[in-house]
Coordinates of C-alpha atoms and ligand atoms in Angstrom, one line a residue:
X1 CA 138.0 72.7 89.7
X2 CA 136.3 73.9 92.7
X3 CA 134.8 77.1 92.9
X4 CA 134.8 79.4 95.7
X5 CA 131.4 80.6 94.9
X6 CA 128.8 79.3 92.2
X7 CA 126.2 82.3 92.1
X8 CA 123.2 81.1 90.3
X9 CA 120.9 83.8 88.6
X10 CA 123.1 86.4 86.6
X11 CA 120.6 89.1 86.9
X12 CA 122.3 92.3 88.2
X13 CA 122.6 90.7 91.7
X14 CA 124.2 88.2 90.8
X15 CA 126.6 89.8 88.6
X16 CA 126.9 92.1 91.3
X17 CA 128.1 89.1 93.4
X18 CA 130.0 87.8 91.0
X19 CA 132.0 91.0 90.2
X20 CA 132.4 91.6 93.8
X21 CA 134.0 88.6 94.6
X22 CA 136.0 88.2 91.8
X23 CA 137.2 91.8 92.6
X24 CA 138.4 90.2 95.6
X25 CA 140.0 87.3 94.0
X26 CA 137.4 84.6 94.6
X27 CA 137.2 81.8 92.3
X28 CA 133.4 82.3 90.8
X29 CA 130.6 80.5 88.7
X30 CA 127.9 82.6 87.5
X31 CA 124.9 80.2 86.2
X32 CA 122.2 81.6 84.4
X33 CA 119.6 79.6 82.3
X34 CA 118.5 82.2 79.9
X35 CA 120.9 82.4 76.9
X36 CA 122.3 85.8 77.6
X37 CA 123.4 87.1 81.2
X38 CA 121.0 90.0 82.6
X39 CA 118.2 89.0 80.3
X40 CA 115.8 91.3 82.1
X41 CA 118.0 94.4 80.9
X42 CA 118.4 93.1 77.5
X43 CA 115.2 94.2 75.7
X44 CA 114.4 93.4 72.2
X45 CA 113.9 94.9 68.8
X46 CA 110.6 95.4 66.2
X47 CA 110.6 96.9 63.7
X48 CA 113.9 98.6 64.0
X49 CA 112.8 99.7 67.5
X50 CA 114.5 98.8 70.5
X51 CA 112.2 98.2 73.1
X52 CA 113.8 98.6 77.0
X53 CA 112.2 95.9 79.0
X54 CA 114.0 95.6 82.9
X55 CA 115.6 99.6 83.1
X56 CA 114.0 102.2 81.6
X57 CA 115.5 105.1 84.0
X58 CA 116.7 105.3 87.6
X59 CA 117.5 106.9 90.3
X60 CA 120.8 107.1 92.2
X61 CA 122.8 107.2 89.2
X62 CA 124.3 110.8 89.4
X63 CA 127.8 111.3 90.0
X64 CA 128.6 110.8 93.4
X65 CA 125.3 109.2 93.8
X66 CA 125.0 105.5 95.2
X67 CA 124.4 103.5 92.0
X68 CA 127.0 105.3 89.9
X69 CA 128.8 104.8 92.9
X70 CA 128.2 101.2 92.7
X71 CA 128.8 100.9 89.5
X72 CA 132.4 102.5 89.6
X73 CA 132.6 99.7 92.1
X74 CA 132.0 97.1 90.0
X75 CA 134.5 98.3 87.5
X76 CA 131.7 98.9 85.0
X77 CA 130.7 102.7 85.5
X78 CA 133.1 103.9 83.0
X79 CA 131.6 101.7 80.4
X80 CA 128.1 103.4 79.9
X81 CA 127.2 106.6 79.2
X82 CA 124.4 108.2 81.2
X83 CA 122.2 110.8 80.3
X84 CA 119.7 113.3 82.6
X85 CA 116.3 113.1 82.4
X86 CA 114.2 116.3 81.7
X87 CA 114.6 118.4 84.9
X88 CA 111.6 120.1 84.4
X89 CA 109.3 116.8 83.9
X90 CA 111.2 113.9 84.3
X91 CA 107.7 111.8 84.7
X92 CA 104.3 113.5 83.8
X93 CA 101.6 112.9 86.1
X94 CA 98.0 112.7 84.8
X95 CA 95.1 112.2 86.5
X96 CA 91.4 112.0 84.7
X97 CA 89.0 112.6 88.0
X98 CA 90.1 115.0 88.8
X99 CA 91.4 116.8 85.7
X100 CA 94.8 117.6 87.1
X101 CA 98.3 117.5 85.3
X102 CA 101.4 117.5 87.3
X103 CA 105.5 117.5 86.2
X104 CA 107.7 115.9 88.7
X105 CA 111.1 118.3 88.3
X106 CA 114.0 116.9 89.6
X107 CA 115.6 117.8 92.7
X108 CA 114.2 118.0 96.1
X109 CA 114.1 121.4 96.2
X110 CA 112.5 122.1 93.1
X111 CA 109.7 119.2 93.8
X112 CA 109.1 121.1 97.3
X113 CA 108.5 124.3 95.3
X114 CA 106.2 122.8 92.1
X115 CA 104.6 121.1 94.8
X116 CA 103.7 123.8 97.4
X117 CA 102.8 125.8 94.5
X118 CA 100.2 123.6 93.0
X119 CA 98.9 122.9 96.8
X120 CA 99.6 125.9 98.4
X121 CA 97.3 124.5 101.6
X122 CA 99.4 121.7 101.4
X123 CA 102.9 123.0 101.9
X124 CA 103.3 122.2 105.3
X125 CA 102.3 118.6 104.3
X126 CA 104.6 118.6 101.7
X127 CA 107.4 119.5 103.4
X128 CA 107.5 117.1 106.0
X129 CA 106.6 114.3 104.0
X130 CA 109.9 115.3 101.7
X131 CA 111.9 116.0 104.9
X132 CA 110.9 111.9 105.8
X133 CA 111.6 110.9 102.4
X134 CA 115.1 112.3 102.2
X135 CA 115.9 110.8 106.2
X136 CA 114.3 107.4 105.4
X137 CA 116.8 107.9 102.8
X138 CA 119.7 108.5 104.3
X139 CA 119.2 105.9 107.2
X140 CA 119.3 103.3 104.0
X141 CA 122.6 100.7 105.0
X142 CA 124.5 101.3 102.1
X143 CA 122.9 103.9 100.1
X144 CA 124.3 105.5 103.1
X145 CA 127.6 104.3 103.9
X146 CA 127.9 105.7 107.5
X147 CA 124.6 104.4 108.2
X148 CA 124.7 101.1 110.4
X149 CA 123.2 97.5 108.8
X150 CA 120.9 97.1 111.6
X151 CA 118.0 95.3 113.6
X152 CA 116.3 97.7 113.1
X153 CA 116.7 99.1 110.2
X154 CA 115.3 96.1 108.9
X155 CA 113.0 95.7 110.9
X156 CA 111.6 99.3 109.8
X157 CA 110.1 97.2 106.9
X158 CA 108.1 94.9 108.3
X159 CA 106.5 96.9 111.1
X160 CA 106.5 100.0 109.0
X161 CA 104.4 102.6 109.2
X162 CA 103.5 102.0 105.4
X163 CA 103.4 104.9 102.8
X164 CA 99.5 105.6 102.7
X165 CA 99.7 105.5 106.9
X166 CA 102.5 108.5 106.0
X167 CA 100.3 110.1 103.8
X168 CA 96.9 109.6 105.8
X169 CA 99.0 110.9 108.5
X170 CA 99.9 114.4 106.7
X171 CA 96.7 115.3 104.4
X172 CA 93.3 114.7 103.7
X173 CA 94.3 115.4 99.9
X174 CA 93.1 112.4 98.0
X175 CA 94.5 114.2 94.9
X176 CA 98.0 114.9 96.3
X177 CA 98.4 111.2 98.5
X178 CA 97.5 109.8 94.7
X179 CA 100.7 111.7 93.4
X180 CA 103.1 111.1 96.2
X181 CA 102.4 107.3 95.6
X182 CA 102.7 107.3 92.1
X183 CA 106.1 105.6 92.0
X184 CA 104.7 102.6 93.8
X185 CA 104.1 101.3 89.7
X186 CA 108.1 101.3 90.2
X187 CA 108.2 98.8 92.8
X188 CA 104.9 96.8 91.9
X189 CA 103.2 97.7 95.3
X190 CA 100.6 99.6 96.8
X191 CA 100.6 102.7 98.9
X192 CA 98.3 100.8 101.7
X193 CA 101.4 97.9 102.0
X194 CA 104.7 99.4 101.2
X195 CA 107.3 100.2 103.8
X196 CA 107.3 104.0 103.7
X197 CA 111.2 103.2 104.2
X198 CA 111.1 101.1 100.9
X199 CA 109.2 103.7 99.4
X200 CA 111.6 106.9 100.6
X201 CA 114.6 105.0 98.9
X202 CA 113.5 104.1 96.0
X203 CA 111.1 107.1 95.2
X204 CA 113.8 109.9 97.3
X205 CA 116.6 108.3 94.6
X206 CA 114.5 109.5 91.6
X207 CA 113.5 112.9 93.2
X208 CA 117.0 113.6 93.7
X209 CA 117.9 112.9 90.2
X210 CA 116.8 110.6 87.2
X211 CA 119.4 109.3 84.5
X212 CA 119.0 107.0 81.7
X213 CA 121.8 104.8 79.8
X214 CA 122.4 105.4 76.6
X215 CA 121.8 102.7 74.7
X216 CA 119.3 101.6 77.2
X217 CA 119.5 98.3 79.8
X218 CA 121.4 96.3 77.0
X219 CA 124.6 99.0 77.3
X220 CA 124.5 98.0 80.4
X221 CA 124.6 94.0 80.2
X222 CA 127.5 94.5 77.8
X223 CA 129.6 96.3 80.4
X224 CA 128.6 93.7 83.0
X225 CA 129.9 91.1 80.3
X226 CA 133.1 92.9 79.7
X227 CA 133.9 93.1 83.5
X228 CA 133.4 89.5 83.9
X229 CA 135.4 88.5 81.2
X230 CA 138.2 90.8 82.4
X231 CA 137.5 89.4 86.2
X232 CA 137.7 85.9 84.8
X233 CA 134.5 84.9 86.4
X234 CA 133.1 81.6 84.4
X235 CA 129.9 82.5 82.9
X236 CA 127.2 79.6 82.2
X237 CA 124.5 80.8 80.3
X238 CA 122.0 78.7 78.7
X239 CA 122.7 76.3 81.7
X240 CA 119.7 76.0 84.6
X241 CA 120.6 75.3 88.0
X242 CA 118.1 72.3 89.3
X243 CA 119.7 71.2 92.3
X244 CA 121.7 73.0 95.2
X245 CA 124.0 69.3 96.1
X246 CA 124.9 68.8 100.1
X247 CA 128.2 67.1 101.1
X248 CA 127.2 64.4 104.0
X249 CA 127.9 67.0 106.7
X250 CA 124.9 68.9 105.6
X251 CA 127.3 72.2 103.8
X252 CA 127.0 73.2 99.9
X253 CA 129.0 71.3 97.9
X254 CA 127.8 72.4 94.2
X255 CA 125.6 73.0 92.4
X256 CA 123.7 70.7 89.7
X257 CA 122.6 71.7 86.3
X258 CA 119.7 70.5 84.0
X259 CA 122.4 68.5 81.9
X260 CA 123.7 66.8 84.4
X261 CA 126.9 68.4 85.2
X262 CA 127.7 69.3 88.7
X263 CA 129.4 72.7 89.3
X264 CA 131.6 71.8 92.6
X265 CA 131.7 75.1 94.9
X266 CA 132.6 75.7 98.4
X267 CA 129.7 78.4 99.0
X268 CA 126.4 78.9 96.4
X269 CA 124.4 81.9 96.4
X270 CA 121.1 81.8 95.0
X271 CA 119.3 85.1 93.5
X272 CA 116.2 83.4 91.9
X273 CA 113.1 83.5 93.4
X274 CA 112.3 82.8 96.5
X275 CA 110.1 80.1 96.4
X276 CA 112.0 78.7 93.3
X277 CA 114.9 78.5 95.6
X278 CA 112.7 76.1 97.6
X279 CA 113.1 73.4 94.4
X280 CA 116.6 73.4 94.7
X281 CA 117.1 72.8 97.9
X282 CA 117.1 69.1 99.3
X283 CA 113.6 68.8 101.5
X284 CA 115.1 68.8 104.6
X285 CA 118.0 71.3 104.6
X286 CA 115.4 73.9 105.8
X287 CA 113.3 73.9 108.7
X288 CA 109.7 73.4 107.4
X289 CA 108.8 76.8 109.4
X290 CA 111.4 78.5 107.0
X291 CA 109.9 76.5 103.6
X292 CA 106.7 78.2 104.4
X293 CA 107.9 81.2 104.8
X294 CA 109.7 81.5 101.6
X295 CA 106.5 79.7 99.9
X296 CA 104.1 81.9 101.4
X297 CA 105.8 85.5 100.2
X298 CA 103.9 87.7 98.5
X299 CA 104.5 88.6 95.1
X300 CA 104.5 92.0 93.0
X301 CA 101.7 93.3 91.0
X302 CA 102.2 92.1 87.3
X303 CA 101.2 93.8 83.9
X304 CA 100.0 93.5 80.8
X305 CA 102.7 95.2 78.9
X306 CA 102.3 96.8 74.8
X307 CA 105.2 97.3 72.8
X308 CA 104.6 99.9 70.1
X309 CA 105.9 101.7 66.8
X310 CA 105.2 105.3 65.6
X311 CA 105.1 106.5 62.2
X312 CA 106.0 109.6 63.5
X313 CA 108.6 110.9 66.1
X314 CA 107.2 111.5 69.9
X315 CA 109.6 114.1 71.3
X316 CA 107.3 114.5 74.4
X317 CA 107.9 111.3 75.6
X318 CA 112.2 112.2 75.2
X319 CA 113.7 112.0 78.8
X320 CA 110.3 112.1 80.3
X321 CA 107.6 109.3 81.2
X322 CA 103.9 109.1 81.4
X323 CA 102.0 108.1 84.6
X324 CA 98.1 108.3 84.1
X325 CA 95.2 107.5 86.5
X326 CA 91.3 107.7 85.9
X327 CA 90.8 108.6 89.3
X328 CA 92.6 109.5 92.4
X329 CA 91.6 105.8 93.9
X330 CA 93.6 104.0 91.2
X331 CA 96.6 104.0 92.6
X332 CA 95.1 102.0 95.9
X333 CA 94.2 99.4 93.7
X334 CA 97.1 98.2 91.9
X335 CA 96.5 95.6 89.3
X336 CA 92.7 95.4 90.8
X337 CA 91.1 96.6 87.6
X338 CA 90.6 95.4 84.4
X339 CA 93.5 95.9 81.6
X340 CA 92.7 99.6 80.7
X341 CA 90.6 100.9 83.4
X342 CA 93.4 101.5 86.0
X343 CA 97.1 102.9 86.0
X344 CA 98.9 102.9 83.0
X345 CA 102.9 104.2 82.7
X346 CA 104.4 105.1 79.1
X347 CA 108.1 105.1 78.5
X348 CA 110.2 105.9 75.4
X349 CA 111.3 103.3 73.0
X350 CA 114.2 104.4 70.2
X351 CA 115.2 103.1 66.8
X352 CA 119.2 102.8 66.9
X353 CA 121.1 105.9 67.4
X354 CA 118.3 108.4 67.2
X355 CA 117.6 110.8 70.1
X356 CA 113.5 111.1 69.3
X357 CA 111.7 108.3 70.3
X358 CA 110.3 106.2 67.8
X359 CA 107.6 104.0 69.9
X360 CA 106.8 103.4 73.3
X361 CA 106.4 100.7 76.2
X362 CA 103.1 100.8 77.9
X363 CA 102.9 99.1 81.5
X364 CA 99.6 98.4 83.3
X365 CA 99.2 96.7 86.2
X366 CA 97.2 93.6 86.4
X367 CA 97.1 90.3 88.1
X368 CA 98.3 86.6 87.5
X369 CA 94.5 85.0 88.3
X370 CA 93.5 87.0 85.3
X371 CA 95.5 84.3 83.1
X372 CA 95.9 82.0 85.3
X373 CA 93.6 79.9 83.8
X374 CA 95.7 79.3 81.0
X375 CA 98.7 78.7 82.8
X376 CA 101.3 77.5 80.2
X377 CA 104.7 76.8 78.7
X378 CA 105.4 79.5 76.0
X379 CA 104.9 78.5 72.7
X380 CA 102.1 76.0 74.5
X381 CA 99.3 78.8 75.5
X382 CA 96.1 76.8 75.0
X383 CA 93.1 78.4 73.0
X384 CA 91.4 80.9 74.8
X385 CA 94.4 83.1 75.3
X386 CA 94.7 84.7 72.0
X387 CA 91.3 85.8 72.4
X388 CA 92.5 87.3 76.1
X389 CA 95.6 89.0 74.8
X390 CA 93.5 90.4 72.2
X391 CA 91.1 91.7 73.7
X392 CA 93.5 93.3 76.5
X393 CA 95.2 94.8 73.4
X394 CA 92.6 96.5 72.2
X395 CA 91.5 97.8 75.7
X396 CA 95.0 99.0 76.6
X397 CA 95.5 100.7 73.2
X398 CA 92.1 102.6 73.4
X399 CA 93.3 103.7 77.0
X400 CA 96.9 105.2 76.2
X401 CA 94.9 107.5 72.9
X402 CA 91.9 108.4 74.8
X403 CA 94.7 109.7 77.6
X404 CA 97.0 110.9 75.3
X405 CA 95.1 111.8 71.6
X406 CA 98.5 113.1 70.4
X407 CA 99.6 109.1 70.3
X408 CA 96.4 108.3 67.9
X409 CA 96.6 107.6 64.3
X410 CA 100.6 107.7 65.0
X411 CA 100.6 103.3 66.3
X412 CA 102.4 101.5 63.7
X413 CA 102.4 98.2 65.1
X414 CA 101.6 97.4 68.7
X415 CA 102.4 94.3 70.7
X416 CA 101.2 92.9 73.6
X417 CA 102.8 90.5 76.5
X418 CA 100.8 89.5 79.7
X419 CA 101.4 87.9 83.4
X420 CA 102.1 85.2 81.9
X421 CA 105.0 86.1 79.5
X422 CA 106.0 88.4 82.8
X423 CA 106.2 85.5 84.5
X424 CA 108.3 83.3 81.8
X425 CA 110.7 86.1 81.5
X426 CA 110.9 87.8 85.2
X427 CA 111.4 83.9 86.1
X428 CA 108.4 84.9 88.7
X429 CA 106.1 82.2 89.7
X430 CA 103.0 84.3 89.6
X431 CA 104.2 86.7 87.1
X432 CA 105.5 89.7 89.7
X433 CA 106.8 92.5 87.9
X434 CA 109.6 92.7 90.7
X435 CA 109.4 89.4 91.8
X436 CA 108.5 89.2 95.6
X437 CA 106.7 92.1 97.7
X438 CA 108.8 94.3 99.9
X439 CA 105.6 94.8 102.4
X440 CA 104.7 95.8 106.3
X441 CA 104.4 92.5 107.6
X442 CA 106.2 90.0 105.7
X443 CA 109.3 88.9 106.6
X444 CA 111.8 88.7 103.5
X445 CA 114.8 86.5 103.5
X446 CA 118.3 87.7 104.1
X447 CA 121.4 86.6 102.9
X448 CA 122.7 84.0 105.3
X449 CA 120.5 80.7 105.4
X450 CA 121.2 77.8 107.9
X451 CA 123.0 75.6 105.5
X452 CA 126.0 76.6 105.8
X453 CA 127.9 77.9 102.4
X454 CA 124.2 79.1 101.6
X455 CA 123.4 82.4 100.8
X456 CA 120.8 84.6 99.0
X457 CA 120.5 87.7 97.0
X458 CA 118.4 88.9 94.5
X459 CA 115.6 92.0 94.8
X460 CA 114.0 90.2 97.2
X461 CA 116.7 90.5 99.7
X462 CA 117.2 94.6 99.5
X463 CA 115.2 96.3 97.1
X464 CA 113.6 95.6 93.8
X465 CA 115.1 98.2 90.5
X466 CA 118.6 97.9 89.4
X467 CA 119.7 99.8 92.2
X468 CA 117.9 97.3 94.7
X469 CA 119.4 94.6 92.8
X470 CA 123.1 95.9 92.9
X471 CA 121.9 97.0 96.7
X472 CA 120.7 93.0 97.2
X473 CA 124.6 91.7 95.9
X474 CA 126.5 94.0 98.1
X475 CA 124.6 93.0 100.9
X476 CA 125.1 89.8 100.7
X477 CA 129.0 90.0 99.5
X478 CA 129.1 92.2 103.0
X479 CA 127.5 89.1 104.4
X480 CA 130.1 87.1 103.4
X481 CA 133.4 89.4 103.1
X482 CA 132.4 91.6 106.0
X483 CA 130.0 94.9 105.9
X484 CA 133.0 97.1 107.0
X485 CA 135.3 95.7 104.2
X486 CA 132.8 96.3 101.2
X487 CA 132.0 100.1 102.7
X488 CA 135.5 101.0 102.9
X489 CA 136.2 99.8 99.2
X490 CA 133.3 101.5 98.4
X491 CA 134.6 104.6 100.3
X492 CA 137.8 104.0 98.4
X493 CA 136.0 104.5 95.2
X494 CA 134.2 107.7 96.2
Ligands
FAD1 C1 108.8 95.6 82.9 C2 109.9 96.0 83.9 C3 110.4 97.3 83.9 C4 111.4 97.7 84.8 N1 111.9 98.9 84.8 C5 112.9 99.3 85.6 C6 113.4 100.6 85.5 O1 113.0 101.4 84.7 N2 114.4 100.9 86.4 C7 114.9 100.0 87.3 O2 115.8 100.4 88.1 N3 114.4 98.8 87.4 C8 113.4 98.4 86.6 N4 112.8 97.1 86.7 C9 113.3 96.2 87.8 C10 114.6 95.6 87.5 O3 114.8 95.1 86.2 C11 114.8 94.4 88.5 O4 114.4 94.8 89.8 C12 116.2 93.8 88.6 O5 116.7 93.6 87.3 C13 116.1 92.5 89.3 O6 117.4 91.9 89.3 P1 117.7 90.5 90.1 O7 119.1 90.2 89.8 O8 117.3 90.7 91.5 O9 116.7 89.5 89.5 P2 116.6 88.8 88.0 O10 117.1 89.8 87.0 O11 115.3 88.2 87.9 O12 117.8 87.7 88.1 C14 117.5 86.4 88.5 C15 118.1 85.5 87.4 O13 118.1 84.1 87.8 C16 117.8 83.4 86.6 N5 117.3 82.1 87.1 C17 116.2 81.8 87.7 N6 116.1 80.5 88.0 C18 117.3 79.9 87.6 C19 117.9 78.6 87.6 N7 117.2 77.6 88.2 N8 119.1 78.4 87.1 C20 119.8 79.4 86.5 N9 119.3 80.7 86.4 C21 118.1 80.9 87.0 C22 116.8 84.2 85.8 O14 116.8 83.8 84.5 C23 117.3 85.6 86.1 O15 118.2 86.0 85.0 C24 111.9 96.7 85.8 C25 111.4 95.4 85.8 C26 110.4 95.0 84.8 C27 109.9 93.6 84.8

């Protein structure tokens, strides 16, 4: 059998591809080589403790709100259950030099207000830098469903003006830029580089308002899994994609996997990595000015991640997350410092059914050269990474209890992964927490290539998150089915 479309990657792109055109009554392949679909939101267990690894909370999910939106869309939205973060602190800003505490509320309104009131020289600052937020926002193709997939609203991205030139623009507040860029952790680049377009959707969606899943990022895989078995789409897992095959005339003809079986399609779409795309593809079907391109992108800050038990429960951390800086120049250095000196994020981790967290995720930025010496298959790491991952341990752990005491003498068990398990798992070449940079001057791919019955998707293409993600396959399904088609489904759902 022929399929219409083979979609390799069944991330939440890709399954967002997939759904899409099945929903339109495509024939569809979705080819994943992990042995699950959407491995990133699957997570994994210690101890009892289910630990979130892709989605720990979003924005946009609301009702009425794009993702939810979306994800009515896909046929999956009345499969989860989602719950609000704290509205009074939905992420808990800390800050060591200066001492200086801060509780992002949800809502625009109430962020102007907590805002203004603890900068009250700042308000005017603060206003307008919300007021560009919310119409960066709205001018998102989309997110927006009046507003037009244009030129130029792509090409707001690369020339930008970035976040920081926002901010440098608006206050002299070290203190209060530091806050305001905060989120960047959420997309894995810094204030100095991001699109202050990039930033105002993903950032605006979480000011607006901030949900969770129930059940975390696995609840949602299992809806994805029960929509494509009820869309019929043919799922693949455990089966890597190593070659995208060309009929003689130079279109795609299928799609090769690493046992030797060819997948026969009449169009692929490819959400992996950019520059792993570049394996697939015969040498010449791109022009060589296009292979550099792809192989020159930029990739996302990394982490060195701990995964940890509590012997006691951690209410504070229940619908509200952790953000904690030494200093106010922390946040301009993404990833710069070493493991324990520089950002750190906490996020809630529960045992089965219970509402109180029972552990946490710590996140802190850090780069692939730090272990890039030990570059490895896993299960292969030579000797001189235990020590590393040790050590990084150790530092991470006395970071999160010297920042928050109320977490010591509570670790049960802790865990640790680095860039180089990021980079196993996010299927990133250097170990990019979102895969590739969304930054002023660099050109991203889009969806349509010049071999034709080529596409791509993937966060690379829209937006990194699961919102990006979703953002990234509708894209490219408008690409293909028609921009105007997709919005006035989507309109049909609203
Ligand atoms: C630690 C961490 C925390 C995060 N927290 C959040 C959060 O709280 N909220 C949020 O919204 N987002 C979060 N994200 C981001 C979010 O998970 C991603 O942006 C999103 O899942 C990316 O989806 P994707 O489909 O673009 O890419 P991917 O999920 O990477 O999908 C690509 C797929 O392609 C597969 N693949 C690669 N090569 C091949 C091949 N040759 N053959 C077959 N398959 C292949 C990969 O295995 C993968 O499954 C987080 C990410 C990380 C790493």
């Amino acid at each position: 059998m022929t399929y219409d479309y083979a979609v390799i990657g069944a991330g939440v792109s890709g399954i967002t591809c997939a759904l899409t055109l099945a929903r339109s009554g495509h024939q569809v392949a979705l080819i994943e080589q992990a042995p699950r679909t959407a491995p990133l939101l699957r997570g994994f267990s210690r101890h009892g403790v289910h630990f979130d690894t892709g989605f720990h909370y979003t924005g946009g999910l609301g009702p009425g709100e794009p993702l939810e939106l979306f994800l009515r869309y896909l046929g999956v939205g009345d499969r989860i259950e989602t719950f609000c973060f704290d509205e009074r602190g939905f992420d808990l800003f800390r800050c060591d030099a200066p001492a200086f505490e801060f509780s992002f509320p949800i809502g625009f309104a109430n962020l102007r207000e907590q805002l203004a009131a603890t900068f009250p020289a700042e308000r005017q600052a603060i206003e307008s830098y919300l007021e560009q937020v919310a119409a960066a926002g709205q001018a998102m193709p989309y997110l927006n469903l009046e507003a037009e997939l244009s030129q130029e609203s792509l090409l707001q991205r690369v020339i930008g003006p970035s976040l920081r030139e926002v901010l440098d623009r608006l206050t002299g507040n070290e203190l209060l830029k530091s806050l305001l860029s905060v989120h960047s952790l959420l997309y894995g680049v810094s204030s100095r580089e991001v699109p202050f377009a990039l930033h105002a959707a993903i950032a605006g969606s979480y000011y607006q308002s901030v949900r969770g899943i129930r059940g975390g990022g696995l609840s949602l895989a299992r809806a994805f899994d029960a929509r494509l078995a009820e869309l019929g789409v043919t799922v693949l897992c455990s089966r890597q994609a190593t070659a995208i095959e060309l009929s003689p005339g130079g279109a795609v003809s299928g799609v090769r996997l690493a046992d030797g079986e060819l997948v026969p399609c009449a169009a692929a779409i490819a959400t992996v990595h950019p520059q792993l795309l570049l394996d697939l593809v015969p040498e010449g079907a791109f022009r060589p000015v296009y292979r550099k391109r792809l192989a020159s992108l930029e990739e996302t800050v990394s982490a060195v991640l701990c995964f940890a038990t509590c012997d006691a429960p951690i209410p504070g951390l229940s619908g509200s997350n952790r953000f904690y800086i030494p200093d106010t120049a922390a946040m301009d250095e993404l990833g710069g410092r070493a493991v324990g000196r520089g950002a750190l994020y906490l996020s809630a981790a529960y045992r089965d059914g219970d509402p109180v967290p029972a552990g946490f995720i710590g996140i802190c930025p850090a780069l692939y050269s730090d272990v890039a010496a030990w570059q490895s298959r896993r299960g292969e790491r030579p000797t001189g990474y235990a020590e590393y991952k040790e050590e990084a341990l150790e530092r991470l752990t006395a970071q999160i209890t010297r920042a928050y005491p109320e977490l010591s003498g509570h670790i049960r068990s802790i865990e640790a992964s680095t860039p180089l398990t990021v980079s196993d798992y996010c299927a990133t070449p250097l170990g990019g927490l979102y895969g590739v940079k969304h930054m002023v001057g660099q050109y991203n791919p889009q969806p349509a290539t010049r071999v034709p019955g080529l596409f791509l998707s993937g966060q690379a293409v829209a937006s990194p998150g699961v919102m990006g993600a979703v953002l990234a396959g509708l894209v490219t399904c408008g690409t293909l089915l028609g921009h105007d088609r997709i919005r006035k489904e989507l309109k049909g759902c609203c």
